[in-house]
XYZ file of C-alpha atoms in Angstrom:
595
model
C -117.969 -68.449 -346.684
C -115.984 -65.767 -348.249
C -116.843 -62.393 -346.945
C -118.230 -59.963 -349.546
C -115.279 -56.956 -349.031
C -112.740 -59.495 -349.595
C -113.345 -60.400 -353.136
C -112.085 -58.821 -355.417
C -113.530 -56.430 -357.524
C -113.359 -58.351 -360.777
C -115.460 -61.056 -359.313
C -117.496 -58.277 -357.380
C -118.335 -57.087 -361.042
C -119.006 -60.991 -362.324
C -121.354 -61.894 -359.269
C -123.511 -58.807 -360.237
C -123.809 -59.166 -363.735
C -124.778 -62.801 -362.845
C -127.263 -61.636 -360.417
C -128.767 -59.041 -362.970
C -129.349 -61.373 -365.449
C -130.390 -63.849 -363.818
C -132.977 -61.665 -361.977
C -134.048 -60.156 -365.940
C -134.631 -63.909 -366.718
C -136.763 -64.337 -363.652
C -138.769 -61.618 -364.229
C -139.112 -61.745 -367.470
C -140.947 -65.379 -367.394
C -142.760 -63.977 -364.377
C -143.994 -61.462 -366.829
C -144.609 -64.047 -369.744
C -145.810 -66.634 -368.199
C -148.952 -64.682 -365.596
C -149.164 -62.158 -369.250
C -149.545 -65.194 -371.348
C -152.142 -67.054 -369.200
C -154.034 -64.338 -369.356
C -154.179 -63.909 -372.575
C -155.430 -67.685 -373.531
C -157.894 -67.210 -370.385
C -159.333 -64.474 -371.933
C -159.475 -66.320 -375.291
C -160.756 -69.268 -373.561
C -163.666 -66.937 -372.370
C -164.314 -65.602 -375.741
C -164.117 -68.904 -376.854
C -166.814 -70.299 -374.294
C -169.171 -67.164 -374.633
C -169.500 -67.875 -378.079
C -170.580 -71.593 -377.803
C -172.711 -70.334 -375.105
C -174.459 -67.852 -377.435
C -174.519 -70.777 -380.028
C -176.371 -73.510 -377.801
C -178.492 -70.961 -376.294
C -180.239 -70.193 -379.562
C -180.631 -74.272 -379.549
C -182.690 -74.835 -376.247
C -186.218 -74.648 -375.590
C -187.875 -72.675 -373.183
C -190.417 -75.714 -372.431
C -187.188 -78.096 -372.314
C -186.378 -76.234 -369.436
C -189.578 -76.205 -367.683
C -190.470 -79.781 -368.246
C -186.920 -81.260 -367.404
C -187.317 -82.407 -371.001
C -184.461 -85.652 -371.501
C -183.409 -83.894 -374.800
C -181.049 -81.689 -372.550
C -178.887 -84.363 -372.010
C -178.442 -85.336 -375.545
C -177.842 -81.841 -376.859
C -175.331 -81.486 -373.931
C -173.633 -84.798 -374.964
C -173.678 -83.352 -378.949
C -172.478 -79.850 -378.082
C -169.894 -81.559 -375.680
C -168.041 -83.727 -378.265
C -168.283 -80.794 -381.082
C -166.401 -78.354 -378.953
C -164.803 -80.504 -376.272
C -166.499 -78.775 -373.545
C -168.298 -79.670 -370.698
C -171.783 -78.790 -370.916
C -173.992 -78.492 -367.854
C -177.896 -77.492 -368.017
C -179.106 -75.899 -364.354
C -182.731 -75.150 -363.819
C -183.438 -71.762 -361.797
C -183.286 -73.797 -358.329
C -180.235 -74.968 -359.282
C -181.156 -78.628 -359.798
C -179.088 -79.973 -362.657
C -181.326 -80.655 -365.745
C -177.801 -82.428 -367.915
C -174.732 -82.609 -367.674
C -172.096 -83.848 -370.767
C -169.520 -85.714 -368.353
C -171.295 -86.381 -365.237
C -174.662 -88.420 -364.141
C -177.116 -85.495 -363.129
C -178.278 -88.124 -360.584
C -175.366 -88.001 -358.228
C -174.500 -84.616 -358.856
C -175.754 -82.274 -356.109
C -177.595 -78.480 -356.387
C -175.354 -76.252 -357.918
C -177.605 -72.698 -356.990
C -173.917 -71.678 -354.682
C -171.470 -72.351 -357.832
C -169.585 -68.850 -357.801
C -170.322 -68.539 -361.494
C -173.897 -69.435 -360.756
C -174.424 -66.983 -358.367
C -172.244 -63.966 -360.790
C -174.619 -64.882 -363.835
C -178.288 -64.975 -361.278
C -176.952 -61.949 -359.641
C -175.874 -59.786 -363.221
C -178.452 -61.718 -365.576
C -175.104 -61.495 -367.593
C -172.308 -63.664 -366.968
C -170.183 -65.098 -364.397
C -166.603 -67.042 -364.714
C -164.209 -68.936 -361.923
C -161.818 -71.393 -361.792
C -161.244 -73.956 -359.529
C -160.544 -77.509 -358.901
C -163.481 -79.701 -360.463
C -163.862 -82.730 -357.897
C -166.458 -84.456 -360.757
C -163.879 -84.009 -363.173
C -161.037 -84.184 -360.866
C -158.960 -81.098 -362.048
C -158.930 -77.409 -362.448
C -161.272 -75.484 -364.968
C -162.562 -72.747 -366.403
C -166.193 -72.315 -365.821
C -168.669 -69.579 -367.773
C -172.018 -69.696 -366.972
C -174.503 -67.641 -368.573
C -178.570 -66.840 -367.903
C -181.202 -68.577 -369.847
C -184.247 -65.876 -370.218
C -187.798 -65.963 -370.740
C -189.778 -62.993 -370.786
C -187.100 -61.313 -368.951
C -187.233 -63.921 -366.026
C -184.124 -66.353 -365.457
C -185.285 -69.791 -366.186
C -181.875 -71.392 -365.933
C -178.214 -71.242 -366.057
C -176.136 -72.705 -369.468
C -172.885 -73.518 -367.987
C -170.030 -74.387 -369.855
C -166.298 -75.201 -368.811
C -163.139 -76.223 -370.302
C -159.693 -77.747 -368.115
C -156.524 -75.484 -367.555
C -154.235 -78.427 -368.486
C -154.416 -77.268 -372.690
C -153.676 -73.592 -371.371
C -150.437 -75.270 -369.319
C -149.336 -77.254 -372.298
C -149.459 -74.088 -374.251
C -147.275 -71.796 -371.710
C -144.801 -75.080 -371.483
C -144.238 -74.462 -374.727
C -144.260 -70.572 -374.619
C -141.498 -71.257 -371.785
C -139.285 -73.522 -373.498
C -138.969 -71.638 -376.768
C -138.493 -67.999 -374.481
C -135.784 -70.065 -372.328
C -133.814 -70.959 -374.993
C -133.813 -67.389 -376.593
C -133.228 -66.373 -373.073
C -130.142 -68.817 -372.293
C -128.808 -67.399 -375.619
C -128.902 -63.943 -375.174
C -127.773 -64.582 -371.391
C -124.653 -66.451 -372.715
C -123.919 -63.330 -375.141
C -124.179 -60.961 -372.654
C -121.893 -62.255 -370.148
C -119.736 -62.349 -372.411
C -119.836 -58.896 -374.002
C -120.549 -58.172 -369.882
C -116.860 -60.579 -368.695
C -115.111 -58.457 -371.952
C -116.609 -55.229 -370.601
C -115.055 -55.735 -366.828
C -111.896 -57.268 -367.945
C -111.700 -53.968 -369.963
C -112.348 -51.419 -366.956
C -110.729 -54.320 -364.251
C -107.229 -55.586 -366.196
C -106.062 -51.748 -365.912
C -106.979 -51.285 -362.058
C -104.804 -54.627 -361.713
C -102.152 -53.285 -362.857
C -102.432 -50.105 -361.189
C -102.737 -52.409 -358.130
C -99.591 -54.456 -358.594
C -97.484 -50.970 -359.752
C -98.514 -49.753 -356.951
C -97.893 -52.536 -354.742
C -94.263 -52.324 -356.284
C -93.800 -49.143 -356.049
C -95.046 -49.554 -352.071
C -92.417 -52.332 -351.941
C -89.756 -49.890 -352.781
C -89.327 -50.396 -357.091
C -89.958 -46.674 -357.362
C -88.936 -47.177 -361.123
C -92.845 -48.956 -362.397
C -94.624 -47.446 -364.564
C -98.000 -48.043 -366.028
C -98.224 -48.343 -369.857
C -100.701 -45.463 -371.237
C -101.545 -46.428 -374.790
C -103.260 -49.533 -373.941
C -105.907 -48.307 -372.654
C -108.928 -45.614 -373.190
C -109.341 -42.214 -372.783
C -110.947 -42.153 -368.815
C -108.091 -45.232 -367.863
C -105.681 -43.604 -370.050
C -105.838 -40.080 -368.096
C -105.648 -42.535 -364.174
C -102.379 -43.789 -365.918
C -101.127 -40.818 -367.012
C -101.806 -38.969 -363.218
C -100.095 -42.034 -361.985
C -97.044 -41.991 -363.428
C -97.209 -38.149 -362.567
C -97.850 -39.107 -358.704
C -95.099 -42.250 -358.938
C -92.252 -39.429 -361.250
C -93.340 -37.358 -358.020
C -92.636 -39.655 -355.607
C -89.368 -41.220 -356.927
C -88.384 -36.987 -356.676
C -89.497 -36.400 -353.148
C -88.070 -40.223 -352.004
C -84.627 -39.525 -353.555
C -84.952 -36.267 -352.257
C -85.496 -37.102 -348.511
C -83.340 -40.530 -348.975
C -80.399 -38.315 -349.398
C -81.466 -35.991 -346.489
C -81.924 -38.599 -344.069
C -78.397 -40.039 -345.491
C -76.697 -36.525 -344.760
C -78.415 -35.933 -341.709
C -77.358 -39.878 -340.531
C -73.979 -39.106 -341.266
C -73.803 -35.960 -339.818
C -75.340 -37.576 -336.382
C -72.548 -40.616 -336.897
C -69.803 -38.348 -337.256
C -70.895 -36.012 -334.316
C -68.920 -35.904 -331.376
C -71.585 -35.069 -329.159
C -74.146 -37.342 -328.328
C -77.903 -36.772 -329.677
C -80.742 -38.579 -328.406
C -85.139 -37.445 -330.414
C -88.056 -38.372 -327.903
C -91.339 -37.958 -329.070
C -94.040 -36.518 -326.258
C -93.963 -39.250 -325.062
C -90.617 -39.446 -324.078
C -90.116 -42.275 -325.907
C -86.848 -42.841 -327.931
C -87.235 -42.176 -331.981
C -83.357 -41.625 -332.839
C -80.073 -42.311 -331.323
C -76.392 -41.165 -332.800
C -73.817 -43.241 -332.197
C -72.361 -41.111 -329.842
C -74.524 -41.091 -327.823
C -75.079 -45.279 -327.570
C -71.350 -45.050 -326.604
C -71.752 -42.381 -323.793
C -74.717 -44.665 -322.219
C -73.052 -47.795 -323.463
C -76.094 -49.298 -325.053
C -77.179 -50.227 -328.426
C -79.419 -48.277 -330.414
C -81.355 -50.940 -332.117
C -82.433 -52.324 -328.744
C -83.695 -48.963 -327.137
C -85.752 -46.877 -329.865
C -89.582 -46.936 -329.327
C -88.925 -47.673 -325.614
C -89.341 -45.168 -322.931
C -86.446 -43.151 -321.592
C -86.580 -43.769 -318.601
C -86.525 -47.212 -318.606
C -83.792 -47.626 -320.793
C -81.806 -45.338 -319.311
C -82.379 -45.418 -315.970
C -82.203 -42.151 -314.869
C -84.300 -40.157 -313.242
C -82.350 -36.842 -313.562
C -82.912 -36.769 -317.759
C -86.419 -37.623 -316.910
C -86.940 -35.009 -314.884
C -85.483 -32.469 -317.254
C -86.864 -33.434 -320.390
C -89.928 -32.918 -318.716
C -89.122 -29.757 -317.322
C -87.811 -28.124 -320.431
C -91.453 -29.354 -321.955
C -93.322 -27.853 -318.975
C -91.373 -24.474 -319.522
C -91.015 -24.993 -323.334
C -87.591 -23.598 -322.730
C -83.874 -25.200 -323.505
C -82.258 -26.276 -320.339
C -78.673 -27.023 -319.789
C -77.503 -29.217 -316.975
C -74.184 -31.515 -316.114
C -75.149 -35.162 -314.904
C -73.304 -38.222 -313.734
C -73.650 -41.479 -314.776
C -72.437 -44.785 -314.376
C -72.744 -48.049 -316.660
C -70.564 -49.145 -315.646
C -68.017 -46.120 -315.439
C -69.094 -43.008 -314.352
C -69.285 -40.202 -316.723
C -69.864 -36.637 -316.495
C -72.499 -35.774 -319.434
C -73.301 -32.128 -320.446
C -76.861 -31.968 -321.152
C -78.912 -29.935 -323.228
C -82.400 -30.441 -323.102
C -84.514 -28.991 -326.078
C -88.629 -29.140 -326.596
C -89.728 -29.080 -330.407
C -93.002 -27.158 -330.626
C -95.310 -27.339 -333.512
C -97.223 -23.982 -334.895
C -99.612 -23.623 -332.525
C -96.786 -23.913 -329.433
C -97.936 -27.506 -328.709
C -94.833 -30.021 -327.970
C -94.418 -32.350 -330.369
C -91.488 -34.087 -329.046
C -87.895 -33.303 -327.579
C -83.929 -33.521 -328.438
C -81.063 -33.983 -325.734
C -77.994 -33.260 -327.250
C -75.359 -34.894 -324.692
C -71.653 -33.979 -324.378
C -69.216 -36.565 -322.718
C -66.975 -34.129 -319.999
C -65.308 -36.583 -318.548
C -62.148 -36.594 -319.663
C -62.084 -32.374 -319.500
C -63.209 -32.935 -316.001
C -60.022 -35.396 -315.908
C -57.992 -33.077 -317.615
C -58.967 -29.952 -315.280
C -57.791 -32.424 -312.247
C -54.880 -33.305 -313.992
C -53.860 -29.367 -313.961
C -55.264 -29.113 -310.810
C -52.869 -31.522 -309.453
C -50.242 -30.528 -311.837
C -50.197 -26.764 -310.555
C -50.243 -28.029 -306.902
C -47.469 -30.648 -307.350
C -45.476 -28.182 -309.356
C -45.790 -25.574 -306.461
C -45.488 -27.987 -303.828
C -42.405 -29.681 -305.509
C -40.636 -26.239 -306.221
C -41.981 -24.181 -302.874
C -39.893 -27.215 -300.970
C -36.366 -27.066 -302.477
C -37.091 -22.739 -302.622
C -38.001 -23.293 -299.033
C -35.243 -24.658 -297.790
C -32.892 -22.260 -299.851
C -34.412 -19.179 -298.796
C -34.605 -20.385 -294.712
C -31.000 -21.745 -295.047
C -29.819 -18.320 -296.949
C -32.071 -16.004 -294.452
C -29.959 -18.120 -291.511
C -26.929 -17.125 -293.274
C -27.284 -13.492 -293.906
C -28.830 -13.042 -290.464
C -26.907 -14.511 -287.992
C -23.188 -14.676 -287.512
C -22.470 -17.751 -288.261
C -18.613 -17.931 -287.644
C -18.250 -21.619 -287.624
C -16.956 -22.631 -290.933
C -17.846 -26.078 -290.776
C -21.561 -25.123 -290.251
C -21.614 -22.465 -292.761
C -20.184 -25.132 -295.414
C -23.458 -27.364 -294.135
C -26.002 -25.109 -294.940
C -24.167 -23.782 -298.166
C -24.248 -27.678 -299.399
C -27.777 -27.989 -298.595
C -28.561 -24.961 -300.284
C -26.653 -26.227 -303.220
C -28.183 -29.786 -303.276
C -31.819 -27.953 -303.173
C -30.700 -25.928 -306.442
C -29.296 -29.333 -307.473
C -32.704 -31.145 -307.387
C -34.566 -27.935 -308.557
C -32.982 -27.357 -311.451
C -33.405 -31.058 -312.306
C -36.687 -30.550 -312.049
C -37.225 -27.690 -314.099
C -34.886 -29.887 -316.661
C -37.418 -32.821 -316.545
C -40.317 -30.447 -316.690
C -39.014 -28.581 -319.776
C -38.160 -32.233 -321.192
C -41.544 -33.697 -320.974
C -43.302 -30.482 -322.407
C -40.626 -30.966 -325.529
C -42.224 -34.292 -325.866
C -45.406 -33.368 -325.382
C -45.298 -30.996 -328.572
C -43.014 -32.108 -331.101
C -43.566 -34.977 -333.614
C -40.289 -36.697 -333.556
C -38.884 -38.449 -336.934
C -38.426 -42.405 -336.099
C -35.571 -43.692 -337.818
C -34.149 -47.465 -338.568
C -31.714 -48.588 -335.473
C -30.714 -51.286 -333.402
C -32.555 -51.875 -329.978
C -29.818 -54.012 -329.110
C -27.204 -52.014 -329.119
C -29.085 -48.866 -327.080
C -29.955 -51.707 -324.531
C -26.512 -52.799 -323.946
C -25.319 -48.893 -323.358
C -27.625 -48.621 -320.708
C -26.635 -51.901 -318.992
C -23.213 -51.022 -318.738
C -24.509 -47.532 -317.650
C -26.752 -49.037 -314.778
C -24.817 -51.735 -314.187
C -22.468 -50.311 -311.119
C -25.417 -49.296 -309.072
C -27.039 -52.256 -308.920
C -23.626 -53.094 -307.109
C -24.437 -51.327 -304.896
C -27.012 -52.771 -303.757
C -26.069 -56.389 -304.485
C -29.149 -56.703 -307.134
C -28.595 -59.804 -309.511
C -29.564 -58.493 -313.373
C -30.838 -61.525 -315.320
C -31.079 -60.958 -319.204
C -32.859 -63.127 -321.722
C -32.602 -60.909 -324.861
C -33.377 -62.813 -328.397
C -30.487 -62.975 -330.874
C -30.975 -61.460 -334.078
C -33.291 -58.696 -333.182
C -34.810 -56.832 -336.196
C -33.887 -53.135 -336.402
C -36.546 -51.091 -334.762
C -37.932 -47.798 -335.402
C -37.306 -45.263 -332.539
C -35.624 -41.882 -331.503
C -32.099 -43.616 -329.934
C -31.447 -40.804 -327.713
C -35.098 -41.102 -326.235
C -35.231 -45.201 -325.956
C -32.195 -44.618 -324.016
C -33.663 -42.252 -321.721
C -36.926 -44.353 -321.320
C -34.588 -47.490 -320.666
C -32.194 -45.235 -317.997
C -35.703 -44.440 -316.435
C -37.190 -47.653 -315.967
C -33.473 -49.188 -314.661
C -33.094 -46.949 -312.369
C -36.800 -46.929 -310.666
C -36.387 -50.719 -310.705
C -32.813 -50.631 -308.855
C -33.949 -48.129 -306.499
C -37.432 -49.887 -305.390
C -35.784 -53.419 -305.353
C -34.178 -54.458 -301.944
C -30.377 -54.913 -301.283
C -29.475 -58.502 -302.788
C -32.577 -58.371 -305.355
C -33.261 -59.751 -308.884
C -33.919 -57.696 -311.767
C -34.949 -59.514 -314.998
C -34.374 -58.266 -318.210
C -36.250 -60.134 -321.332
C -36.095 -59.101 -325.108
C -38.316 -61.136 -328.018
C -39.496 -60.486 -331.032
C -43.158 -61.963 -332.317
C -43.638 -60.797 -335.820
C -43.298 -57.409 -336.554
C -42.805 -56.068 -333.140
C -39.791 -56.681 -331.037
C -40.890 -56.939 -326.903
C -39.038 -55.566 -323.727
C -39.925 -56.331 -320.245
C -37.921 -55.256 -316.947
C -39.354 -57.331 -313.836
C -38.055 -56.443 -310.473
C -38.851 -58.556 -307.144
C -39.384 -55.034 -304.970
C -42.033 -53.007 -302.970
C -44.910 -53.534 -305.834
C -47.596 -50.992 -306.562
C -51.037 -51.198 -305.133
C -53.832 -52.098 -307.185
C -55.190 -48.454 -306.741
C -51.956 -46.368 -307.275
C -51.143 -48.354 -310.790
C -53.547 -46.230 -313.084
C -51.975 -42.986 -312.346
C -48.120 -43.727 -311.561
C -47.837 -42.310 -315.290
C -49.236 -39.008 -314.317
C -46.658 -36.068 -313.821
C -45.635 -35.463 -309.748
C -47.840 -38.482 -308.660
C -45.631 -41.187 -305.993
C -47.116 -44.120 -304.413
C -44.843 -43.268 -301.421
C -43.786 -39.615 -301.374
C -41.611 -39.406 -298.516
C -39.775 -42.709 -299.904
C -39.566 -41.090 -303.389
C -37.875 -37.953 -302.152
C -35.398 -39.984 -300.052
C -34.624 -41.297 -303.623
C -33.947 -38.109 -305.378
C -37.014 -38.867 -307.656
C -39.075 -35.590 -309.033
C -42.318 -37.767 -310.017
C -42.149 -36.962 -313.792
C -40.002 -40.404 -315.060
C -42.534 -42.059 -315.662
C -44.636 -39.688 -317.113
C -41.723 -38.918 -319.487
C -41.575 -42.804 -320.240
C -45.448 -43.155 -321.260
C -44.862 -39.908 -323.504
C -41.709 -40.902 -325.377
C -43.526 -44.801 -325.906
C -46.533 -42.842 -327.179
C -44.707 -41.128 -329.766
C -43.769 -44.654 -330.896
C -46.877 -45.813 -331.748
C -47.072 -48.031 -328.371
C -48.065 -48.238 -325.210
C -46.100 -48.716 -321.512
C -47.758 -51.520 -319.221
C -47.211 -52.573 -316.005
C -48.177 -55.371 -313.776
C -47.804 -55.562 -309.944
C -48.853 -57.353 -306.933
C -47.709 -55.209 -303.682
C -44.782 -56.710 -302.034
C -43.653 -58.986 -304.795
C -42.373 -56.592 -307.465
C -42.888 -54.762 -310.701
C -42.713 -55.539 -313.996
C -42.622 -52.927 -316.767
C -42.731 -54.247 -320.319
C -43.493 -52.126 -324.074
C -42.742 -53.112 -327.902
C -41.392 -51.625 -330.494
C -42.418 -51.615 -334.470
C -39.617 -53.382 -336.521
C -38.473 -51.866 -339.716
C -40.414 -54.923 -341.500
C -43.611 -53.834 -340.211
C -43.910 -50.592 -341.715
């Protein structure tokens, strides 16, 4: 059974005019029909006083005292000229005639209710009820016969109900049909009437629901309609102009403000009081590695996993006051995240939610480290060679050295210590060059700046007995590059892998081109690089053995000149090695094709 508020309002409307009219049509025959039977009752007891009056002037007052049989043959008369029963009662209520009924069997009728109304008034008396002589309901009027102002007996006469019921069947039949008429005309005027005031609210309903399903262009169509209808339209389109205004309005807010929090560096992360996520940049799903579409609504805490942002979101909304604070966190590296943690307060100072706005310090942290190191390596590496100059020149000056052979000693120590600082201070000047400057790559063959430096190389891996094994493509593709600096690069990575491969080593030596890029690898069968060291042998001053490096006249910076000079190429240098089975460096190199 449908529920009452779910139906809609059009057949809300229909059920109620139903419901009216069917409860005028109800009432109105209730009115009709009890009005109408009155009415012929009443006439019916006009009627029956009248033949009363009429046979009363007709009886005898010694018929009455002598039982006289003539009763019963005026009864009979008066019966069939008015088709009414007539019944003759003496003052004892014996029954004297009867038109209908054998006085014999009929019993004392002193107690009949209109007996008893006529004895009691000396007037009249009426009732209906069911006849059992007669076997249906009538109207009885019974009325006093006088003598000398004493009641002698009772004239009763009484007519059945069925003529009255005939009559109001017939009443009822002609009102129903006038009644089914005018029903059927006014549901119609009544259906025409709530189509009228319902058809509009539909379609304010389904413009609405449009509108609601983002069609912010619907618009309701004002001239159809009348004046009360026509003025809901009219403040409708006003309220749906409006809202297309303020939705545009903030559409291209939130657009601005999204890519403003997109293009941010900095990380920014909207709780509500809650602490439960409402917006997440970019930037910031990058900095906590997660993905924003999986986190928002969720608590924090639990999708972040750390306690330490808990605890000062919810101190900065405890003190209503920013607070600034550096945190670590891992997943799965470990970061170093600037946080700013900000409470939003409402008018009346109550919080209303909270922003973190997160900065990723990582790689300044790296960066200060770097210098850190750099500064120490560059003091360490220059304090040793000034070291041993100053002692050797203080040794000099001071004592009397007289011994020329000795003197020469310490003078070509002091000279190989300037030697190996000024090659530093070379290679440190070098790499800052190619640190700053944009260099102009220009068209050249790889081939032939490989082939210089093998011939360069070549007599001190001689030396040491190393076998060089080439497999270098034919028909390499010029390549885009800075000659002078390839060279140095490819001098550099030689003469690390000569020096760190044993006497009577292999050194292999592969060129290839795939596509646009042309591929060089140098694989030596040395010392290796631990797994731990391999990350930072790039980095300026660092050595995986120092005291070994230094016995090989490195300064630590090679390498770090290498990655720099490949950078500027648009690649990057790679290297893979297992400790104790040897190196291998490889890079490529953009082919004039590519670009």
């Amino acid at each position: 059974m449908l529920k009452w508020n779910k139906i809609g309002i059009k057949n809300r409307l229909s059920v109620i005019f139903i419901v009216i009219q069917l409860l005028i049509i109800g009432l109105s025959f209730y009115y009709f029909s009890i009005n109408h039977r009155e009415f012929y009752l009443e006439q019916e007891k006009i009627s029956l006083e009248h033949y009363s009056q009429l046979m009363l002037n007709n009886i005898e007052e010694s018929e009455i005292k002598n039982f006289s049989p003539n009763l019963e043959e005026k009864a009979a008369d008066w019966s069939d000229d008015s088709e009414t029963r007539i019944t003759i009662i003496a003052a004892d209520g014996r029954v004297l005639a009867d038109s209908h009924y054998e006085i014999s069997e009929m019993d004392n009728h002193r107690n009949r209710p209109e007996v008893v109304q006529a004895v009691r008034s000396n007037d009249f008396g009426n009732e209906i009820r069911y006849s059992e002589t007669i076997g249906e309901k009538m109207l009885y009027y019974a009325v006093p016969i006088n003598s000398d102002g004493e009641i002698i007996g009772i004239l009763r006469t009484a007519r059945p109900l069925s003529f009255i019921r005939g009559v109001l069947v017939e009443d009822i039949k002609s009102y129903l049909f006038f009644f089914v008429i005018l029903a059927f005309i006014t549901i119609i005027l009544g259906w025409r009437l709530t189509y009228s005031i319902v058809k509009p609210l539909e379609t304010v309903t389904e413009t609405a629901e449009k509108i609601s399903e983002g069609d912010l262009t619907q618009r309701i169509p004002v001239r159809k309609y009348n004046s009360e209808i026509e003025k809901l339209a009219r403040m409708f389109n006003y309220m749906a102009d409006e809202l297309e205004d303020k939705v545009t309005e903030i559409s291209q807010e939130k657009n601005r403000i999204e890519a403003i929090l997109e293009s941010m560096v900095d990380g920014v992360i909207a709780v509500d009081r809650d602490g439960e996520i409402t917006l997440i940049n970019p930037a910031a799903s990058r900095i906590f590695n997660i993905e924003a579409e999986k986190i928002e609504g969720k608590d924090l805490l639990t999708t972040l996993f750390s306690h330490r942002i808990e605890m000062y979101l919810q101190r900065a909304f405890d003190t209503k006051k920013s607070i600034k604070r550096e945190i670590k966190y891992k997943n799965p590296e470990q970061k170093i995240i600037q946080a700013t943690f900000i409470p939003l307060l409402d008018e009346e100072d109550k919080i209303t939610g909270g922003v973190i706005v997160l900065t990723d310090i990582t790689e300044l942290r790296k960066l200060e480290t770097v210098r850190n190191d750099f500064v120490a390596n560059v003091s360490h590496e220059l304090r040793t060679p000034l070291t041993s100059i100053v002692g050797y020149l203080d040794t000099l000056l001071e004592s009397d050295v007289e011994d020329p052979e000795i003197r020469n000693k310490f003078l070509k120590i002091i000279k190989e210590e300037a030697d190996r600082l000024s090659i530093l201070i070379k290679d440190l000047l070098n790499l800052s060059e190619i640190e700053s400057h944009t260099f102009d790559l220009k068209p050249g063959s790889f081939k032939n700046v490989l082939n210089k430096v093998i011939k360069l190389m070549e007599k001190n891996a001689e030396k040491k007995e190393i076998e060089l094994q080439f497999e270098i493509a034919d028909d390499l593709s010029p390549v885009y590059m800075v000659r002078e600096q390839i060279k140095q690069v490819l001098i550099n990575l030689f003469d690390n892998a000569i020096k760190y491969t044993p006497r009577a080593g292999k050194i292999k030596i592969t060129v290839r081109q795939v596509d646009d890029k042309v591929y060089f690898s140098i694989k030596d069968n040395g010392m290796g690089i631990p797994q731990a060291d391999q990350e930072r042998i790039f980095e300026r001053f660092y050595r995986v053995d120092k005291a070994r490096s230094r016995a090989f006249g490195g300064t630590g910076i090679g390498l770090s000149i290498v990655r720099n000079i490949i950078k500027q190429h648009g690649s990057e240098i790679q290297v893979k090695s297992r400790e104790g089975e040897g190196s291998e460096f490889y890079f490529y190199l953009n082919t004039v094709e590519s670009q």
